[in-house]
Short mmCIF file of C-alpha atoms and ligand atoms in Angstrom, two decimals:
data_model
loop_
_atom_site.label_atom_id
_atom_site.label_comp_id
_atom_site.label_asym_id
_atom_site.label_seq_id
_atom_site.Cartn_x
_atom_site.Cartn_y
_atom_site.Cartn_z
CA MET A 50 -23.59 77.38 7.57
CA GLY A 51 -24.11 78.37 11.08
CA ASN A 52 -26.92 80.55 10.33
CA PHE A 53 -28.71 79.28 13.52
CA GLY A 54 -27.37 82.04 15.77
CA ALA A 55 -23.57 81.19 16.83
CA LYS A 56 -22.53 84.50 18.31
CA ASN A 57 -19.61 84.99 15.65
CA LEU A 58 -18.75 83.64 11.94
CA SER A 59 -17.25 80.79 13.77
CA THR A 60 -16.52 79.86 17.50
CA SER A 61 -13.42 78.17 17.95
CA LEU A 62 -13.29 75.95 20.99
CA PHE A 63 -9.38 75.45 21.32
CA HIS A 64 -9.74 73.59 24.57
CA CYS A 65 -12.35 71.12 23.50
CA THR A 66 -11.91 67.70 21.86
CA LEU A 67 -14.29 65.22 20.14
CA TRP A 68 -13.57 61.45 19.89
CA LYS A 69 -15.83 60.16 17.07
CA SER A 70 -16.40 57.87 14.25
CA ASP A 71 -18.10 59.05 11.24
CA THR A 72 -19.97 55.80 10.63
CA SER A 73 -21.91 56.22 13.95
CA PRO A 74 -25.07 58.22 13.81
CA ALA A 75 -24.72 59.44 17.41
CA CYS A 76 -21.21 61.12 16.32
CA ARG A 77 -22.92 62.39 13.15
CA ALA A 78 -25.67 64.14 15.19
CA VAL A 79 -22.69 65.97 17.21
CA MET A 80 -20.83 66.66 13.74
CA MET A 81 -24.26 68.11 12.35
CA GLY A 82 -24.90 69.97 15.59
CA LEU A 83 -21.43 71.67 15.65
CA ASP A 84 -21.72 72.66 11.90
CA ALA A 85 -25.17 74.06 12.54
CA MET A 86 -23.93 76.19 15.39
CA ASN A 87 -20.86 77.09 13.43
CA VAL A 88 -18.68 75.92 16.34
CA SER A 89 -15.26 74.28 15.72
CA LEU A 90 -12.94 72.19 17.95
CA THR A 91 -10.45 69.37 17.63
CA GLU A 92 -11.82 66.14 16.26
CA ILE A 93 -10.08 62.90 16.61
CA ASP A 94 -11.18 59.63 14.54
CA ILE A 95 -11.64 56.43 16.44
CA ASP A 96 -11.76 53.29 14.28
CA MET A 97 -14.54 51.10 15.94
CA ASP A 98 -13.81 48.38 13.71
CA LYS A 99 -10.26 48.17 15.53
CA ALA A 100 -11.97 48.30 18.72
CA GLU A 101 -9.83 51.69 19.40
CA HIS A 102 -12.89 52.92 21.62
CA ARG A 103 -12.04 50.26 24.03
CA ALA A 104 -8.35 51.59 24.52
CA PRO A 105 -7.56 52.14 28.18
CA ASP A 106 -7.47 56.04 27.93
CA LEU A 107 -10.96 56.38 26.37
CA ILE A 108 -12.46 53.81 28.91
CA ALA A 109 -11.16 55.72 31.47
CA MET A 110 -13.22 59.01 30.39
CA ASN A 111 -16.36 56.80 29.05
CA PRO A 112 -16.63 53.58 31.04
CA HIS A 113 -19.61 52.80 28.60
CA GLN A 114 -17.00 52.48 25.94
CA THR A 115 -19.21 54.30 23.33
CA LEU A 116 -18.67 57.33 21.12
CA PRO A 117 -18.87 60.10 21.06
CA ILE A 118 -16.76 61.64 24.05
CA LEU A 119 -16.54 65.35 24.35
CA LYS A 120 -13.54 66.71 26.79
CA ASP A 121 -13.98 70.37 27.58
CA GLY A 122 -10.94 71.10 29.82
CA GLU A 123 -11.24 68.54 32.44
CA PHE A 124 -15.27 68.23 31.95
CA ILE A 125 -16.18 65.14 30.08
CA LEU A 126 -19.33 64.21 28.37
CA CYS A 127 -20.51 60.78 26.66
CA ASP A 128 -23.80 61.38 25.12
CA SER A 129 -24.51 63.07 21.90
CA HIS A 130 -27.69 64.50 23.10
CA ALA A 131 -25.85 65.80 26.24
CA ILE A 132 -22.74 67.20 24.09
CA ASN A 133 -25.05 69.11 21.45
CA THR A 134 -27.37 70.60 24.33
CA TYR A 135 -24.01 71.36 26.47
CA ILE A 136 -22.39 73.40 23.42
CA ALA A 137 -25.45 75.00 22.55
CA SER A 138 -26.25 76.46 25.92
CA ARG A 139 -22.71 76.98 26.93
CA TYR A 140 -21.13 78.33 23.69
CA CYS A 141 -24.01 79.60 21.42
CA ASP A 142 -26.73 81.91 21.19
CA CYS A 143 -28.86 79.29 19.38
CA GLU A 144 -32.55 80.35 20.48
CA LYS A 145 -33.84 78.72 17.51
CA LEU A 146 -31.70 75.22 17.51
CA LEU A 147 -32.08 75.21 21.53
CA PRO A 148 -34.83 77.64 22.89
CA THR A 149 -34.09 79.11 26.14
CA ASN A 150 -37.87 79.16 27.08
CA PRO A 151 -39.23 76.53 29.36
CA ALA A 152 -41.66 75.05 26.77
CA GLY A 153 -39.56 75.34 23.80
CA ARG A 154 -36.60 73.59 25.70
CA ALA A 155 -38.82 71.00 26.96
CA ILE A 156 -39.84 70.28 23.41
CA VAL A 157 -36.43 69.73 22.23
CA ASP A 158 -35.70 67.43 25.24
CA GLN A 159 -38.40 65.44 24.68
CA LEU A 160 -37.45 64.76 21.05
CA LEU A 161 -33.76 64.10 22.39
CA HIS A 162 -35.23 61.41 25.01
CA TYR A 163 -37.45 60.11 22.30
CA ASN A 164 -34.61 59.37 20.07
CA SER A 165 -32.13 58.14 22.66
CA GLY A 166 -34.87 55.80 24.10
CA ILE A 167 -36.65 54.53 21.21
CA LEU A 168 -35.07 55.37 17.69
CA TYR A 169 -31.65 54.92 18.56
CA PRO A 170 -32.16 51.05 20.19
CA HIS A 171 -33.93 50.23 16.66
CA TYR A 172 -30.66 51.49 15.08
CA ARG A 173 -28.59 49.23 17.36
CA SER A 174 -30.85 46.04 16.94
CA CYS A 175 -30.73 46.31 13.35
CA ALA A 176 -27.03 47.30 12.29
CA TYR A 177 -25.19 45.59 15.38
CA PRO A 178 -25.62 41.91 14.19
CA ILE A 179 -24.64 42.93 10.52
CA LEU A 180 -21.83 44.91 11.66
CA TYR A 181 -20.50 42.94 14.33
CA GLU A 182 -21.73 39.27 13.77
CA ASN A 183 -22.32 37.24 10.66
CA CYS A 184 -26.02 38.49 9.99
CA ARG A 185 -26.41 39.76 6.22
CA PHE A 186 -30.00 41.26 6.61
CA VAL A 187 -32.01 42.94 8.80
CA MET A 188 -34.53 40.40 10.46
CA PRO A 189 -38.07 40.75 9.63
CA GLN A 190 -39.39 41.22 13.34
CA GLN A 191 -36.68 44.29 13.56
CA ALA A 192 -37.84 45.74 10.13
CA GLN A 193 -41.34 45.70 11.29
CA GLU A 194 -40.74 47.51 14.84
CA VAL A 195 -38.82 50.07 12.44
CA GLU A 196 -41.73 50.53 10.23
CA HIS A 197 -43.72 50.91 13.56
CA ALA A 198 -41.34 53.94 14.35
CA TYR A 199 -41.67 55.51 10.96
CA ARG A 200 -45.57 55.40 11.36
CA LYS A 201 -45.27 57.41 14.79
CA LEU A 202 -42.70 59.80 13.22
CA GLU A 203 -45.37 60.24 10.48
CA THR A 204 -48.10 61.15 12.84
CA MET A 205 -45.77 63.37 14.76
CA LEU A 206 -44.90 65.52 11.68
CA LYS A 207 -48.60 65.90 10.61
CA GLY A 208 -49.19 69.63 10.35
CA ARG A 209 -45.75 70.88 11.10
CA SER A 210 -42.49 71.28 9.30
CA TRP A 211 -40.31 70.48 11.82
CA PHE A 212 -40.61 67.78 14.72
CA SER A 213 -40.08 70.72 17.03
CA GLY A 214 -42.85 72.76 15.48
CA ALA A 215 -41.96 75.78 13.56
CA ASN A 216 -38.22 76.02 13.68
CA MET A 217 -35.76 73.15 13.09
CA THR A 218 -34.06 72.21 16.57
CA LEU A 219 -31.19 69.96 17.81
CA GLY A 220 -34.32 67.41 18.19
CA ASP A 221 -34.56 67.42 14.56
CA ILE A 222 -30.87 66.94 13.93
CA ALA A 223 -30.55 63.94 16.45
CA ILE A 224 -33.41 62.23 14.74
CA MET A 225 -31.93 62.74 11.29
CA ALA A 226 -28.78 61.18 12.23
CA THR A 227 -30.74 57.95 13.50
CA ILE A 228 -33.42 57.97 10.59
CA SER A 229 -30.90 58.86 7.88
CA THR A 230 -28.88 55.54 9.11
CA LEU A 231 -31.99 53.51 9.69
CA HIS A 232 -33.21 54.27 6.27
CA VAL A 233 -30.02 52.45 4.73
CA LEU A 234 -31.32 49.34 6.80
CA VAL A 235 -34.98 49.65 6.52
CA PRO A 236 -35.72 52.19 3.48
CA VAL A 237 -38.54 54.82 4.39
CA ASP A 238 -41.24 54.00 1.92
CA LYS A 239 -42.61 57.16 0.06
CA ASP A 240 -46.06 55.88 -0.36
CA LYS A 241 -46.40 54.84 3.11
CA PHE A 242 -44.30 57.75 4.98
CA PRO A 243 -44.61 60.82 2.38
CA VAL A 244 -44.36 63.14 5.36
CA LEU A 245 -41.57 61.67 6.82
CA LEU A 246 -39.80 61.22 3.70
CA SER A 247 -40.43 65.23 2.77
CA TRP A 248 -38.88 66.31 6.11
CA MET A 249 -35.85 64.22 5.35
CA PHE A 250 -35.54 65.71 2.22
CA ARG A 251 -35.67 69.37 3.67
CA MET A 252 -33.06 68.14 6.19
CA SER A 253 -30.81 66.74 3.59
CA LYS A 254 -30.63 70.34 1.87
CA GLU A 255 -29.43 71.99 5.10
CA PRO A 256 -25.41 72.74 4.68
CA PHE A 257 -24.68 70.99 8.02
CA TYR A 258 -26.27 67.81 6.55
CA THR A 259 -23.52 67.74 3.80
CA THR A 260 -20.89 68.42 5.99
CA GLY A 261 -21.75 66.48 8.98
CA ASN A 262 -23.68 63.49 7.87
CA LEU A 263 -23.35 62.62 4.19
CA LYS A 264 -19.79 61.37 4.44
CA GLY A 265 -19.99 59.17 7.45
CA LEU A 266 -23.41 57.77 6.41
CA ASN A 267 -22.00 56.77 3.05
CA GLU A 268 -19.21 54.91 4.77
CA PHE A 269 -21.75 53.48 6.89
CA THR A 270 -23.64 52.04 3.83
CA LYS A 271 -20.70 50.71 2.37
CA ARG A 272 -19.77 49.06 5.82
CA ILE A 273 -23.14 47.56 5.59
CA ASP A 274 -22.74 46.11 2.33
CA THR A 275 -19.48 44.54 3.39
CA GLY A 276 -20.57 43.31 6.58
CA ASN A 277 -18.31 41.92 9.20
CA GLY A 278 -15.24 41.87 7.18
CA PHE A 279 -14.37 45.45 6.54
CA ASP A 280 -11.08 47.03 5.96
CA SER A 281 -10.69 50.51 7.41
CA LYS A 282 -7.38 51.49 6.23
CA ASP A 283 -9.10 54.48 4.76
CA ASN A 284 -9.65 55.78 8.34
CA LYS A 285 -6.81 58.45 8.92
CA LYS A 286 -6.30 58.96 12.48
CA CYS A 287 -5.33 62.46 12.88
CA PRO A 288 -6.56 64.98 15.11
CA ARG A 289 -7.97 67.90 13.04
CA SER A 290 -10.42 70.75 13.82
CA SER A 291 -14.07 70.72 12.67
CA LEU A 292 -13.54 73.80 10.31
CA THR A 293 -11.06 71.64 8.38
CA ARG A 294 -13.64 68.71 8.00
CA ARG A 295 -16.21 71.35 6.57
CA SER A 296 -13.84 72.94 4.38
CA THR A 297 -12.74 70.00 2.77
CA GLY A 298 -16.35 69.30 1.74
CA ALA A 299 -16.65 66.64 4.46
CA LYS A 300 -13.79 64.50 3.25
CA LEU A 301 -11.11 63.55 5.55
CA ALA A 302 -7.94 65.99 5.74
CA GLU A 303 -4.82 64.60 3.92
CA THR A 304 -2.31 63.90 6.82
N1 GSH B 258 -26.64 57.17 23.82
C1 GSH B 258 -25.29 57.31 23.31
C2 GSH B 258 -25.02 56.23 22.60
C3 GSH B 258 -23.77 56.13 21.86
C4 GSH B 258 -23.44 54.89 21.42
O1 GSH B 258 -24.04 53.73 21.64
N2 GSH B 258 -22.64 54.71 20.25
C5 GSH B 258 -22.19 53.64 19.24
C6 GSH B 258 -21.87 54.20 17.88
S1 GSH B 258 -23.30 55.03 17.40
C7 GSH B 258 -21.07 53.06 20.07
O2 GSH B 258 -20.16 53.99 20.78
N3 GSH B 258 -20.98 51.87 19.97
C8 GSH B 258 -19.78 50.94 20.28
C9 GSH B 258 -20.19 49.66 21.17
O3 GSH B 258 -21.31 49.66 21.50
O4 GSH B 258 -19.29 48.93 21.22
C10 GSH B 258 -25.17 58.81 22.31
O5 GSH B 258 -26.09 59.27 21.86
O6 GSH B 258 -24.06 59.27 22.48
#
């Protein structure tokens, strides 16, 4: 864990709090980013099924009423891509995960914008009707658009191990959070998209994938199977450190 260049064995940011939900791909991008950077902070679970992300104190921090939210002292950030690059550039020496040279950094920014502007909206249009309306399936039109996106990703990966080139970066992590979630909704076909699937396989072997993505992805899969009638009693709401989440094998800590 954290073999991508964090300053110490583990950096604890006692002044930082993250509000997140494990089922959310945007939150899992941050959790994977934290784990890859070996950074720990206080994490608070929010139950989106109970609309806790719309509580007045959270709206005061994030008028968009979305998760994740990071608070560092009095400084607040409300976007997973901005959170990961902020933590990396402020608290880590992670040249590989977030290069400091302008060209390398621009490639990561390009991938983050692509994830935020193109891939993530596909996730929303496929998942939200199932999660919050009475839809049981991904609509054929949406599924077709996701397949177009997979085709583009397949092309982007030709001749390279990672989306960013020779090294895996925060760009790969953001895309993995979204694509692993889309894969639940519109499976990545191994015959049509072998390069994309083998990149996903490589990503899934990284320790941060297990600690930061797997549990939430499994919860999301169950949530999709259940549709709009989920009982979230398992969601224990107690602040805990990122280290506790990792050391409990990505399971929720007991209260
Ligand atoms: N661009 C934002 C997207 C945040 C976002 O839309 N989060 C979803 C969960 S994945 C959310 O909070 N949705 C609640 C809602 O829309 O009501 C990011 O990357 O953080």
